[in-house]
Coordinates of C-alpha atoms in Angstrom, one line a residue:
X1260 CA 0.8 -86.1 16.5
X1261 CA 2.1 -83.4 18.6
X1262 CA 0.3 -80.0 19.1
X1263 CA 2.0 -77.2 20.8
X1264 CA -0.5 -74.5 20.5
X1265 CA -4.1 -74.1 21.7
X1266 CA -6.7 -74.5 19.3
X1267 CA -9.2 -71.7 20.6
X1268 CA -12.1 -70.5 22.4
X1269 CA -14.6 -73.7 22.8
X1270 CA -18.1 -73.7 21.7
X1271 CA -20.9 -76.1 22.4
X1272 CA -19.8 -78.3 19.9
X1273 CA -16.6 -78.8 21.6
X1274 CA -18.4 -80.2 24.6
X1275 CA -18.3 -83.7 24.0
X1276 CA -14.6 -83.8 23.5
X1277 CA -14.1 -81.6 26.7
X1278 CA -16.4 -83.9 28.7
X1279 CA -14.6 -87.1 27.6
X1280 CA -11.4 -85.4 28.7
X1281 CA -12.8 -84.6 32.0
X1282 CA -14.5 -88.0 32.7
X1283 CA -11.6 -90.1 31.4
X1284 CA -9.7 -88.6 34.7
X1285 CA -12.9 -88.0 37.0
X1286 CA -14.8 -91.5 36.4
X1287 CA -11.6 -93.5 36.3
X1288 CA -9.7 -92.5 39.2
X1289 CA -10.4 -94.9 42.1
X1290 CA -9.8 -92.5 45.0
X1291 CA -11.7 -89.4 43.4
X1292 CA -15.3 -89.7 44.5
X1293 CA -17.9 -88.6 42.1
X1294 CA -19.1 -84.9 42.9
X1295 CA -21.7 -84.8 40.2
X1296 CA -23.9 -86.9 37.8
X1297 CA -23.1 -87.0 33.9
X1298 CA -25.7 -84.6 33.4
X1299 CA -24.9 -82.0 36.1
X1300 CA -21.4 -82.2 34.4
X1301 CA -22.8 -81.5 31.2
X1302 CA -24.8 -78.4 32.4
X1303 CA -21.8 -76.9 34.2
X1304 CA -19.8 -77.2 31.0
X1305 CA -22.3 -75.5 28.9
X1306 CA -22.3 -72.7 31.4
X1307 CA -18.5 -72.6 31.3
X1308 CA -18.3 -72.6 27.5
X1309 CA -21.1 -70.0 27.1
X1310 CA -19.3 -67.7 29.6
X1311 CA -16.3 -67.9 27.4
X1312 CA -14.2 -69.5 30.0
X1313 CA -12.9 -72.5 28.2
X1314 CA -10.0 -73.0 25.7
X1315 CA -9.4 -76.3 24.0
X1316 CA -6.7 -78.1 22.1
X1317 CA -7.0 -80.7 19.5
X1318 CA -5.2 -83.6 17.9
X1319 CA -5.8 -86.0 14.9
X1320 CA -9.2 -87.5 16.8
X1321 CA -10.5 -84.2 17.7
X1322 CA -10.9 -82.2 21.1
X1323 CA -7.9 -83.5 23.3
X1324 CA -8.0 -81.1 26.3
X1325 CA -9.3 -78.0 27.7
X1326 CA -8.8 -75.5 30.4
X1327 CA -11.4 -73.4 32.2
X1328 CA -10.4 -70.2 33.5
X1329 CA -12.2 -67.0 34.9
X1330 CA -9.6 -64.0 35.3
X1331 CA -6.8 -65.5 37.4
X1332 CA -8.6 -68.5 38.6
X1333 CA -8.2 -71.7 36.7
X1334 CA -11.0 -74.1 37.3
X1335 CA -10.2 -77.0 35.4
X1336 CA -7.4 -78.5 33.1
X1337 CA -7.8 -81.9 31.6
X1338 CA -6.2 -83.7 28.7
X1339 CA -7.5 -87.0 27.4
X1340 CA -5.2 -90.0 28.1
X1341 CA -4.6 -90.5 24.4
X1342 CA -3.0 -87.3 24.0
X1343 CA -0.9 -86.9 27.3
X1344 CA 2.7 -86.5 26.9
X1345 CA 2.2 -84.4 24.0
X1346 CA 2.8 -80.9 25.6
X1347 CA -1.2 -80.1 25.3
X1348 CA -1.5 -79.3 29.0
X1349 CA 1.6 -77.3 28.8
X1350 CA 0.3 -75.3 25.8
X1351 CA -2.9 -74.7 27.6
X1352 CA -1.3 -73.2 30.7
X1353 CA 1.1 -70.9 28.5
X1354 CA -1.9 -69.8 26.6
X1355 CA -3.4 -68.6 30.0
X1356 CA -0.2 -67.4 31.2
X1357 CA 0.2 -65.2 28.0
X1358 CA -2.7 -63.1 29.0
X1359 CA -2.1 -62.9 32.9
X1360 CA 0.2 -61.6 35.5
X1361 CA -1.1 -64.2 38.3
X1362 CA -2.8 -67.6 38.1
X1363 CA -4.2 -69.6 40.9
X1364 CA -5.8 -73.1 40.8
X1365 CA -6.7 -75.7 43.6
X1366 CA -5.4 -79.4 43.1
X1367 CA -6.3 -82.3 45.1
X1368 CA -3.5 -83.2 47.6
X1369 CA -3.4 -87.0 46.5
X1370 CA -2.9 -86.1 42.6
X1371 CA 0.7 -86.1 43.0
X1372 CA 1.1 -86.1 39.2
X1373 CA -0.8 -83.0 38.8
X1374 CA 1.2 -81.1 41.5
X1375 CA 4.5 -82.0 40.1
X1376 CA 3.3 -80.8 36.4
X1377 CA 2.1 -77.6 37.8
X1378 CA 5.1 -77.2 39.9
X1379 CA 7.1 -77.8 36.8
X1380 CA 5.2 -75.0 35.1
X1381 CA 6.1 -72.3 37.7
X1382 CA 3.4 -72.8 40.2
X1383 CA 3.9 -72.7 43.8
X1384 CA 2.2 -74.4 46.5
X1385 CA 1.0 -71.7 49.1
X1386 CA -1.9 -73.1 51.1
X1387 CA -3.2 -76.4 52.0
X1388 CA -6.9 -77.1 52.9
X1389 CA -9.4 -79.9 53.7
X1390 CA -11.3 -79.6 50.7
X1391 CA -11.9 -75.6 49.9
X1392 CA -10.8 -75.8 46.4
X1393 CA -12.7 -78.9 45.2
X1394 CA -16.2 -80.5 44.9
X1395 CA -15.1 -83.8 46.5
X1396 CA -14.1 -82.3 49.6
X1397 CA -10.7 -84.0 49.4
X1398 CA -7.6 -82.3 51.2
X1399 CA -6.2 -79.9 48.3
X1400 CA -3.6 -77.4 47.7
X1401 CA -3.8 -73.9 46.3
X1402 CA -0.9 -73.2 43.7
X1403 CA 0.0 -69.9 42.3
X1404 CA 1.7 -68.6 39.4
X1405 CA 3.3 -65.0 39.2
X1406 CA 4.8 -63.7 36.0
X1407 CA 8.6 -63.0 36.7
X1408 CA 9.5 -59.7 37.3
X1409 CA 10.3 -57.8 34.3
X1410 CA 9.0 -60.3 32.0
X1411 CA 6.3 -58.9 29.3
X1412 CA 3.0 -60.7 28.8

């Protein structure tokens, strides 16, 4: 099933699905060290949801992905492996772009597929660091998207 639009603002009842999408990547990627315990992730997700920063998408099985954003800064974008390749990540980014003239995010340098994905969505690499933008202290890249001149939100 392909979902092409964002379902809406996440509530606390969406947290299990959002955390499942997060952990499907963070707990199963061999080169990515654990930055937090499961309960710390849960508390952090609850804070982000309560602040109204989290948008989510669903598929036939429930919550399939989420994007956490505060203003121009995207803090997280995760899609559950069962739902990848269906346009959900792109839909979450398009939703964020609809209300912004500029977006920025940090991506771990070693995550080449994420860097390619963001570049395909119009983000440009503007700064490299030794871990300024992530909790794991891994080399990372700041990527920025600007609304094209003359394009209306």
